[in-house]
Coordinates of C-alpha atoms and ligand atoms in Angstrom, one line a residue:
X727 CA 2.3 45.7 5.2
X728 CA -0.4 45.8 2.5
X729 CA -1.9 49.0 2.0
X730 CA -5.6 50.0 1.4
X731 CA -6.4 51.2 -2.1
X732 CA -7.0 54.8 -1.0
X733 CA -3.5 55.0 0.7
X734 CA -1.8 53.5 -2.5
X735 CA -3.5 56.0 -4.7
X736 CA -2.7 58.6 -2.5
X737 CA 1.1 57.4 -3.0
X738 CA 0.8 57.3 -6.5
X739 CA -1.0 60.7 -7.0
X740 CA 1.8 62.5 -4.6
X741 CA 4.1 60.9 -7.4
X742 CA 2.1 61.8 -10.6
X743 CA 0.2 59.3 -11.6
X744 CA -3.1 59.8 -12.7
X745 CA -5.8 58.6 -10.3
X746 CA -9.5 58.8 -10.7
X747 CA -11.2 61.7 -8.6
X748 CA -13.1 60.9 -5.4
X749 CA -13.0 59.8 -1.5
X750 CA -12.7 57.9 0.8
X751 CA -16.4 57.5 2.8
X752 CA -16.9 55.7 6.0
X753 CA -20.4 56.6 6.3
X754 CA -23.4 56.6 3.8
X755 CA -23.6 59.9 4.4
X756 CA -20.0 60.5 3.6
X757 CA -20.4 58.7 0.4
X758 CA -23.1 60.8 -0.7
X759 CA -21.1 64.0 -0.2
X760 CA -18.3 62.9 -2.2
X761 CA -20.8 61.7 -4.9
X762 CA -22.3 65.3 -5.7
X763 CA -19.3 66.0 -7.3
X764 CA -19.0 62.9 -9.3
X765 CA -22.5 62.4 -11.0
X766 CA -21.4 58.8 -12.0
X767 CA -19.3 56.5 -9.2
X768 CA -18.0 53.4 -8.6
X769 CA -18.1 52.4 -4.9
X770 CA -15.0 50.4 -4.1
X771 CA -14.8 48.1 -0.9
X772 CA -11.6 49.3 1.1
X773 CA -10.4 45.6 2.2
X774 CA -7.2 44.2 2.5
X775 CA -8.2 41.3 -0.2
X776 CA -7.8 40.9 -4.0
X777 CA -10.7 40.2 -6.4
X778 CA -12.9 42.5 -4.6
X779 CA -14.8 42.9 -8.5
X780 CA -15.3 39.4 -8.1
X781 CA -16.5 39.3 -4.8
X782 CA -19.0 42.2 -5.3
X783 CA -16.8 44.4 -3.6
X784 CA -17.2 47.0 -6.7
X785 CA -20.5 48.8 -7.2
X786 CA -21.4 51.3 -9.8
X787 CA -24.1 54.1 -9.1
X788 CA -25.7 56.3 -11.4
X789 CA -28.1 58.2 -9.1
X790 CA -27.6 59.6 -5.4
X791 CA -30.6 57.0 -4.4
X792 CA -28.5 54.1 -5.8
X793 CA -25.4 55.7 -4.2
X794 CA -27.1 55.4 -0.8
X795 CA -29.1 52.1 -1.4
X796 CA -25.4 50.5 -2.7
X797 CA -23.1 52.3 -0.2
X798 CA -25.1 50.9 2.5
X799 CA -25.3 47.0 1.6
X800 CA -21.5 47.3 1.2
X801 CA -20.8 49.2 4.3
X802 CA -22.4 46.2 6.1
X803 CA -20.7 43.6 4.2
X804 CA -17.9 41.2 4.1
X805 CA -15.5 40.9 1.1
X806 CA -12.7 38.2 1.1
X807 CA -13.2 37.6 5.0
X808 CA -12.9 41.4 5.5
X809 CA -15.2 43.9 6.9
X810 CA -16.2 46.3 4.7
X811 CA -15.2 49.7 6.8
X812 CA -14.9 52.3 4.4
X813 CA -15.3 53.3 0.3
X814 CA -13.4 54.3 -2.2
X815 CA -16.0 56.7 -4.1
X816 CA -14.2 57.9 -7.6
X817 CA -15.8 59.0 -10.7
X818 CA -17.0 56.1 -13.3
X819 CA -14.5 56.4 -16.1
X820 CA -15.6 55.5 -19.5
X821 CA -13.1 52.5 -20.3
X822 CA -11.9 51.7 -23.4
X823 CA -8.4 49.4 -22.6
X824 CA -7.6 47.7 -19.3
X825 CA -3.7 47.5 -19.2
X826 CA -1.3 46.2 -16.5
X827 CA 1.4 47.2 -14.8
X828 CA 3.8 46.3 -12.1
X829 CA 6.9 46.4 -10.3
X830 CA 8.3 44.0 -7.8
X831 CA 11.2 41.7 -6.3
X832 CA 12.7 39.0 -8.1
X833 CA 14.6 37.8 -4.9
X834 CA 16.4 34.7 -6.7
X835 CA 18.4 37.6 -8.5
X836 CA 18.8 40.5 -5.9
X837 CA 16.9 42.6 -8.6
X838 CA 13.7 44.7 -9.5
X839 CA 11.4 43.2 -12.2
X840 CA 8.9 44.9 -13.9
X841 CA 5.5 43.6 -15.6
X842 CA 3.5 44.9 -18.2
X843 CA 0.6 44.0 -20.4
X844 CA -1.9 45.1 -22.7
X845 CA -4.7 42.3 -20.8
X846 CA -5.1 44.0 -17.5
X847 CA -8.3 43.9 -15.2
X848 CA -7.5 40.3 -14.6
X849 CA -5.2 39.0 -11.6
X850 CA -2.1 38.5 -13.0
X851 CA -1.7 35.2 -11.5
X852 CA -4.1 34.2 -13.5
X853 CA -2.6 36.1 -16.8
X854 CA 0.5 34.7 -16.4
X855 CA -1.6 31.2 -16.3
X856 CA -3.9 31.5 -19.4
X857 CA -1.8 34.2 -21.5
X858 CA 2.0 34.5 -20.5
X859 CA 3.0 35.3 -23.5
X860 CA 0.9 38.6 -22.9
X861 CA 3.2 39.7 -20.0
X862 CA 6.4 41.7 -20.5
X863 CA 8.8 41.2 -18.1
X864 CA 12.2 42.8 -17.3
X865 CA 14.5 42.7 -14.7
X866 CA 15.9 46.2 -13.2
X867 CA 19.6 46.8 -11.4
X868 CA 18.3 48.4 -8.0
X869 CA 21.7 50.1 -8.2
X870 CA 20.8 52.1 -11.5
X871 CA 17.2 51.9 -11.4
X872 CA 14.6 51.9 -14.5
X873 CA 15.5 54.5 -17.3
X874 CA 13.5 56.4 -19.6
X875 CA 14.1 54.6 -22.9
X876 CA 13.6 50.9 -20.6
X877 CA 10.7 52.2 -19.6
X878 CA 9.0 53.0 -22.8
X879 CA 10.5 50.1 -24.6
X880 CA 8.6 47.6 -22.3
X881 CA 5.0 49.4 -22.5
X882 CA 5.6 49.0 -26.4
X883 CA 6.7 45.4 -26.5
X884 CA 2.8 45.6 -24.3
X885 CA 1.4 46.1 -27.2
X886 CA 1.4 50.4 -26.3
X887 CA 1.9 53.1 -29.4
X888 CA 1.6 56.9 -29.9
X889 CA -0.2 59.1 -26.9
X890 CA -0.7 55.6 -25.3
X891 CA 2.7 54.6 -24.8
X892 CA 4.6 58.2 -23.8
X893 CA 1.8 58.1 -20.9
X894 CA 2.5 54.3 -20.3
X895 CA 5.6 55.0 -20.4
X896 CA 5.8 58.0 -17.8
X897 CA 3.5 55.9 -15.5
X898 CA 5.9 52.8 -15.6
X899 CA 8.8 55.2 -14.2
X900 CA 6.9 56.9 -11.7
X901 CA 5.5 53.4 -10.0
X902 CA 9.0 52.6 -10.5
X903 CA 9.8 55.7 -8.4
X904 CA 7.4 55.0 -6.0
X905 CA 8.4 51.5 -5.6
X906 CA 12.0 52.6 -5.4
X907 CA 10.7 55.3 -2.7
X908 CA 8.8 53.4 -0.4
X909 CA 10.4 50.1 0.4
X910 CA 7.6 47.9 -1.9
X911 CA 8.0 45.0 -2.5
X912 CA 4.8 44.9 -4.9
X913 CA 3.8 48.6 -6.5
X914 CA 0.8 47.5 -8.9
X915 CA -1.7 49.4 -11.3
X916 CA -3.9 46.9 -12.4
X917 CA -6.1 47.8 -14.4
X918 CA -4.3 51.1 -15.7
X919 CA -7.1 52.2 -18.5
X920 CA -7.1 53.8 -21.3
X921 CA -10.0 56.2 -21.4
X922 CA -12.3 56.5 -24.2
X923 CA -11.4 59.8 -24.0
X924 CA -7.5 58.6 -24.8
X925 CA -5.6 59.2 -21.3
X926 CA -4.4 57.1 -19.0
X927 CA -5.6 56.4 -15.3
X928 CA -4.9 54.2 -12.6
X929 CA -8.7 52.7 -11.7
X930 CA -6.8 50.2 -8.8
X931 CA -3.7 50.1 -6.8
X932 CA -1.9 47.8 -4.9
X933 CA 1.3 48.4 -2.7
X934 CA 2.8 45.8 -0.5
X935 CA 5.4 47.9 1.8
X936 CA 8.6 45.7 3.5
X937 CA 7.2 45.3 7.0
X938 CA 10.5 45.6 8.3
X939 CA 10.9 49.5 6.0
X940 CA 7.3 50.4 7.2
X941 CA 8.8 52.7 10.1
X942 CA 10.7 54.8 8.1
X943 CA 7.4 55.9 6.4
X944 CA 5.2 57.0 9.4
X945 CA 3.3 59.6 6.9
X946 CA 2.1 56.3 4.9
X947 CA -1.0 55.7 7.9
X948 CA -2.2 57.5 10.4
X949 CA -2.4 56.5 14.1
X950 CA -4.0 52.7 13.5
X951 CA -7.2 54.7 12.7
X952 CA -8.7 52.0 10.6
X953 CA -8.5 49.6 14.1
X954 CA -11.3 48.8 16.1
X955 CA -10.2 48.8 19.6
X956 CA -9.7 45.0 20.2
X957 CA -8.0 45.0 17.2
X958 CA -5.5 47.8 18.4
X959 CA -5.2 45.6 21.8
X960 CA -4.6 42.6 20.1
X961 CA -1.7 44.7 18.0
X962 CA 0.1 45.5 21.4
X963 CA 0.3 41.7 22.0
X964 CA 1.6 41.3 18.4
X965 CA -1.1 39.7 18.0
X966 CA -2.8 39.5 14.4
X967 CA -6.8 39.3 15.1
X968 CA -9.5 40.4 12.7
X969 CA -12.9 41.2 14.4
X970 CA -16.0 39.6 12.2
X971 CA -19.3 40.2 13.2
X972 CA -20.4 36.4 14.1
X973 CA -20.5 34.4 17.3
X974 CA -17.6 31.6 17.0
X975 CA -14.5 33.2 18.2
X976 CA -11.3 31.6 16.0
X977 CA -7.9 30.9 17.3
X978 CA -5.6 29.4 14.5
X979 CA -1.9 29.5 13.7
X980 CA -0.9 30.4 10.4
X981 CA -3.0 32.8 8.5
X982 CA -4.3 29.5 5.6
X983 CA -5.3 27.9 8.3
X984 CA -7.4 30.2 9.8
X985 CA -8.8 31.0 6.3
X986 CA -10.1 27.3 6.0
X987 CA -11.1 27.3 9.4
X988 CA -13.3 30.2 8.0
X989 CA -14.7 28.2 5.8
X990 CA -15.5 25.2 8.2
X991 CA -17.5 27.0 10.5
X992 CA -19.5 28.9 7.1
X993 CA -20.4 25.4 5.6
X994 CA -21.9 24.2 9.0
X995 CA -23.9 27.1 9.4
X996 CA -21.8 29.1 11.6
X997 CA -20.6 32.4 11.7
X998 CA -17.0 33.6 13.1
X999 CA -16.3 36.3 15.6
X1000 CA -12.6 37.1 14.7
X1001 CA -9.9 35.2 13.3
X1002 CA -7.0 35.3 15.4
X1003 CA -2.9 34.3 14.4
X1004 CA -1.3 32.9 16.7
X1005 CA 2.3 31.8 15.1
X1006 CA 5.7 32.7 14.5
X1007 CA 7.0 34.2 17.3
X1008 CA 3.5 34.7 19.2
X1009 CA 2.2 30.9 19.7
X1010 CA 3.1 30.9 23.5
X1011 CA 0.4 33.7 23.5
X1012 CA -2.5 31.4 23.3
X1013 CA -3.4 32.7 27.0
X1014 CA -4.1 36.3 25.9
X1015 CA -5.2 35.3 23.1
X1016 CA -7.9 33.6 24.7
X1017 CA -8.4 37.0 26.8
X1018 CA -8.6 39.4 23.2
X1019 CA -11.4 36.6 21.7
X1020 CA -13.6 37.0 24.9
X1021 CA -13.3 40.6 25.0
X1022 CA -15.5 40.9 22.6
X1023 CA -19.1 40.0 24.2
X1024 CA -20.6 38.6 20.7
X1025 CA -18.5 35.5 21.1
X1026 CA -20.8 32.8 22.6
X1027 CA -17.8 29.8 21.4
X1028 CA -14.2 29.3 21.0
X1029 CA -12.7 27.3 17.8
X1030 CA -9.0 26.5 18.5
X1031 CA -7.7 25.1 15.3
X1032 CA -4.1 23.8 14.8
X1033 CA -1.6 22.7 12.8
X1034 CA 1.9 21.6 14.6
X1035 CA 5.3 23.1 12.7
X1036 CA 7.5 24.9 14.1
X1037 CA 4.8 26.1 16.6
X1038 CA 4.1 23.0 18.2
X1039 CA 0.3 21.7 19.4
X1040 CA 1.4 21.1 22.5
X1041 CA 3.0 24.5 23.4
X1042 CA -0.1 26.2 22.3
X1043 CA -2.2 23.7 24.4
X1044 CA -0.5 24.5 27.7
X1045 CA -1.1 28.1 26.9
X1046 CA -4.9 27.2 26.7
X1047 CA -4.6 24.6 29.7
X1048 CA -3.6 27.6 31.8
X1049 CA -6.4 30.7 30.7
X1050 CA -8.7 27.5 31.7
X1051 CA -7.1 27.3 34.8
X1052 CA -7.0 30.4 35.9
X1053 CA -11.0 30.8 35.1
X1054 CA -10.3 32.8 31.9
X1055 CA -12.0 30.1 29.7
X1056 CA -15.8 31.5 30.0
X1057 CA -17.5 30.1 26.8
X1058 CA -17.7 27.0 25.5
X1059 CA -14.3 26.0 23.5
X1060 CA -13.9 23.2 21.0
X1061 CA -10.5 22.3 19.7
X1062 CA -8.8 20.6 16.8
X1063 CA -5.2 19.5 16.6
X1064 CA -2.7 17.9 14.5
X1065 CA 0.9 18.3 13.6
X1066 CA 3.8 18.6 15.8
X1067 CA 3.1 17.7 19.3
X1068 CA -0.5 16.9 18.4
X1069 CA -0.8 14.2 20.4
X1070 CA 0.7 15.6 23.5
X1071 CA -1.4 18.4 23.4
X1072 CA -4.6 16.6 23.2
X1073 CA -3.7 14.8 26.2
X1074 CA -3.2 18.0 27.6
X1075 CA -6.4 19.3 27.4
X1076 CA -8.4 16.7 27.4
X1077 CA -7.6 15.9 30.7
X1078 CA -9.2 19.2 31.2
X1079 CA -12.1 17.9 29.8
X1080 CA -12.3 20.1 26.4
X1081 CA -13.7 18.5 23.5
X1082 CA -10.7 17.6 21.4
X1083 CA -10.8 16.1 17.9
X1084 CA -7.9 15.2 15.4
X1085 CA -10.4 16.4 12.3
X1086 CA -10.8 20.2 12.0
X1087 CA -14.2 19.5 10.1
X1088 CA -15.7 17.7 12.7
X1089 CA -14.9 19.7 15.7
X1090 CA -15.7 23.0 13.5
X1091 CA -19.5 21.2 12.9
X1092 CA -19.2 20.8 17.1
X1093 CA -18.4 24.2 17.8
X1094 CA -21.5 25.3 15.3
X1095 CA -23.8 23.0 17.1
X1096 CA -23.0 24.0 20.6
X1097 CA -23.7 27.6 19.5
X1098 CA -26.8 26.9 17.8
X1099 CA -28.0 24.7 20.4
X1100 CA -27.7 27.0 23.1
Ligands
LIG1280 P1 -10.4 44.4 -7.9 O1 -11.4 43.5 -8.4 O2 -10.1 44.3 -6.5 O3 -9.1 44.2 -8.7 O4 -10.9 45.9 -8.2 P2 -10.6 46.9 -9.4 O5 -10.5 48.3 -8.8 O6 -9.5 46.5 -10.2 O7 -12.0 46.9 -10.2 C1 -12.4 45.7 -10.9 C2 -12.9 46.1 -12.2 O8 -14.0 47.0 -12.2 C3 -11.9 46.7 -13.1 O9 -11.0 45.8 -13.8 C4 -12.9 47.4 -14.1 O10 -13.2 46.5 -15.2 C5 -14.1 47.7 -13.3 N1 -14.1 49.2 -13.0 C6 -13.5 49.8 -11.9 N2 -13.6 51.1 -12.0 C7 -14.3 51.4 -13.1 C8 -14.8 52.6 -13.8 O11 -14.6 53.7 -13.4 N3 -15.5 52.4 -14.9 C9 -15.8 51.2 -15.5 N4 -16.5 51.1 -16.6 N5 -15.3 50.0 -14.9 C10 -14.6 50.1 -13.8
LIG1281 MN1 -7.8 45.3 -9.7

């Protein structure tokens, strides 16, 4: 389970390291209140997506009528596919050094490995691509965990001295710590920056908690709160469905999938409802999946897109054949399949006369025309 920035810092400063000061907002309003004590912000998009500086997902504000102007573009936006339903609203810090660091699971080995680098504020994906020679790395016995001397030893072979690298260095263990703590299988501080001022703060914070450890850390999120309520049905049909704010309801299997079918429907013009997974161990649920898309009365189209595997096409399609025959079907639906049992499942429901297509591109440009059409 990946958590939201807010919950990760809160983690992180319930462990001692340093965190900007701030709020989260859900509201303009909200954000305005946590602002009077700031007098400089940066507004940070709470999504579930990296690169949200990219994206515009980071805004700076320097006066409450560009909090409020800025607060409420991103409150209505969509970063990486994600609503935009609440802000992280911390003081600006004046920056002088972007570092990185990070802990996580080298599984080949059974062990911990730690990352650190004086070139943070970039993904590290993309460090480890253009400067890997500018990431430390170092694996860690689980057993005896990460010790004081490691720790310091790999924030200076980052490039850290003095003041710089005791903080670093305390930082290192107590992400270690919290790693350690909370079942993570990615604890990340990127960027951790040096202040002009000389200390150290963590400005973002990532934590990636083993879904299978998440119950035996109930204080982590409260109650589904950030849900909207199909979002909280879907979840009792282990179903995984984000709600959007278009008109093209989306049924995929596999989360890439559903990504590119995304981006279909966007380059034809259209706009998506939801995505919806249907996979793993949920693609016989294509009937209530059907029922959680329609549920939500903005949808004026279905786009079923698949991609046979291990969940085969034609499974899926006699899941859809039979919300169609028992009346559940009530928009429009357009499907695409290939893969595993694609064949078989086109028979399937074309005989029950749904537009079918082999080519996801084509039948996404379909499902944009019916719904501009009519
Ligand atoms: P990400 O794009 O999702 O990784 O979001 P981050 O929280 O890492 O922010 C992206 C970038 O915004 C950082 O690498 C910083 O360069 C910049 N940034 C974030 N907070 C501050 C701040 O308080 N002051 C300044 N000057 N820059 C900031
Ligand atoms: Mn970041």
């Amino acid at each position: 389970m990946r958590l939201f920035e807010y919950e990760a810092k809160k983690i992180f400063k319930e462990n001692g390291i340093p965190i900007p000061r701030g709020g989260v907002a859900g509201t303009v309003e909200e954000a305005g209140k946590i602002f009077k004590d700031l007098g400089s912000a940066v507004l940070k998009s709470q999504v579930l997506a990296g690169g949200r500086g990219k994206a515009g997902g980071v805004q700076f504000a320097d006066s409450p009528s560009e909090l409020k102007e800025k607060a409420a573009v991103l409150l209505g936006s969509e970063i990486g596919g994600f609503a935009v339903r609440s802000l992280l609203v911390e003081e600006k810090l004046d920056i002088e050094r972007e570092l990185y660091l990070g802990v996580t699971i080298e599984r080949s080995q059974g062990k911990a490995v730690v990352l650190a680098s004086g070139r943070g504020g970039i993904d590290i994906e993309e460090l480890a691509r253009t400067h890997p020679d500018q990431i430390v790395t170092e694996l860690v016995d689980v057993r005896r965990g990460l010790r004081p001397y490691e720790a310091a030893d790999i924030v200076r072979r980052a490039g850290l001295t003095g003041k710089t690298l005791r903080q670093g260095a305390k930082i290192l263990e107590q992400l270690y710590d919290v790693f350690w703590k909370y079942d993570a299988e990615v604890a990340e501080i990127n960027p951790l920056v040096v202040t002009e001022d000389g200390n150290l703060i963590a400005v973002d914070a990532k934590m990636n908690i083993d879904d299978e450890a998440v119950k035996r850390h109930p204080e982590i999120r409260q109650e589904d709160s950030f849900l909207t309520d199909l979002e909280r049905e879907a979840r009792t049909h282990s179903l995984g469905y984000v709600e959007m704010d278009g008109e093209i309801g989306v049924i995929g299997n596999g989360a890439g999938l559903n990504m590119t079918t995304l981006d279909i429907l966007r380059h034809y013009g259209g706009e998506p409802a939801n995505f919806l997974e249907v996979s793993g161990r949920t693609y016989m649920r294509a009937e209530q999946a059907i029922e959680i898309v329609l549920k939500n009365p903005k949808v004026k189209a279905i786009f079923g897109n698949f991609f046979g595997s291990i969940s085969r096409c034609d499974v899926i399609a006699q899941g859809l054949a039979e919300a169609i025959k028992k009346g559940k079907v009530t928009k429009p639906m357009v499907v695409s399949m290939r893969g595993n049992g694609a064949e078989e499942g086109r028979k399937i429901l074309d005989a029950l006369g749904v537009p079918i297509y082999e080519n996801d591109q084509i039948a996404g440009e379909k499902v944009v025309e019916l719904v501009k059409g009519g």
